[in-house]
């Protein structure tokens, strides 16, 4: 939607934000956290709210959350597993954290629980990291954060110090560490990886295909990269993917989303020259070829947004910023962009056609009630998506 919080018909719409968390569960998009600009101040969004977008009807709702609330944050790493949303890390008003929280998205209670791990060692505090979900485990990579001097091994290039930010006994920097969390046992583990590991980075993009986790680009020091690496989550072996075709420019704060068994969709981000991007690219991991995608949102650059896979291989992008947030921080967004990445099934095509055109065609209106009850309900629900006040474009 392009309308603001007080848009057409006073519809409820999630507030503008960047650096938030979003997941899709059961055809609903759940959005939590992030920050926005109020005057010259950066303000975190309320930690007691979760916004829910019905992907079928195109409407927003907001619910109050209870329990052990995480602090208001941006840059958290969110994912979903078995109907639960987990967030780890992030940056609050005190700096980066290394806490992990969980909330069920399917019981309508929205009660947060802070998870106290029972074994292993938690990663150091960090934000702008990424996560894969595989075999019931959460697998975290990279990020920007701080370590105690005693924990920094200068011989180990898994942590690169940010020379512009350090104290006497605390160093900030970028890492390429891999950590796993097992929710069943509440245990952390740092597996030994093999092969050619990617350089430390933050604000990169990641996705998963089968048993392989992929990362692309990201920032380290003043460099924004375009490289792609793959981690086999069975053997813990890294390998670099060297494209055989021209591909996207180096960037950070972009997204990477799986849209088929062998392809990943990259959207947006911040270019090396600090220009917000609106281009989209498909990577075929088998042929190692990039292909630029023509889409309807070339005039909507985004960075530090979220992108989630939906049914029928659609990708839903929400929020983010359309300017260089480290210098000008006023362009936070709250619209939803839906990218169609594969041909839709015939049933969906027919349902959408009826829902979109029934009010304009007398024959469709007169025969609508002849549909079987379940199909009639589905069409009526979808009709709400195409209401005049919804400016969503597929």
C-alpha angles and dihedrals in degrees: 000000000000096000122102128234089286096040130147113329087006090277117181112252129174114257122258112271148154132205092032132142123247134174134170119228124169096348094310129110114220118200126190136171131342128130141261137193123261108183105311094334128098108224126190116229116247114285092210095063132080119187119212124198118197103219093198098050099027096230134131130223132178129213134192116241128215139184127058097352118205114231118266105276149163129207094038118151110237132186140156129237125176092342095312125112117219125194125191132183123345135145124280131174089287096049135258121354136198100204125125125214134182135200131180112237096190105056096064090230098098094203116169121219124195108220117223108201119227102201142014126032125288118234116260117268112288146146137201091047128135138232142208125198114216134157093350094307134109113228118197128197135190129326140152121277148113138283134187115256089246090060096051115095108193090198091059114075093200089100123043115195121234100226091200093061122047142114131204096279103009127074128193122206152118126291140191097203123144118215129175129205123199109203093194093060097024088231135145124212134177107209121208108248129205137202129035107339121203119251117265113277148152136208089038126141127245142183140164134235116184109311095342127093118205132201128188133191124324137154132290117173105318095335126100112198137209100195124125127214134182128208118200102220093203099051097022089230122151123213132175120233110219108198118226092209139048112281144178123312121257113281148152134216092038129127136239120198132182110237101168140004090280110020137080127197119218120196136181129324138147117298126222090261089052095254115144111238134219101180124121128209137185120213119199102206092198098053093028091225127142120211124187113232124222110222143161098253104068088124093055110074114188138189131174088017127133128246122193131184114242135185119302090025093289118151121215118204119194134185126331130133132290096203139053098282095196090065109015112028107178104092103086114149138209103186125114120230117197117200118198105213101171135029109276121241116265092248092057092045091054094044092049092047092053094043093049097045107029094098092052099048123062093201092057091047093049094050098040093095090055091071119105110268096251092048092045090054091049092050093046090051091050091048088068089062090061096048115135094251093058109087093181113140123200 
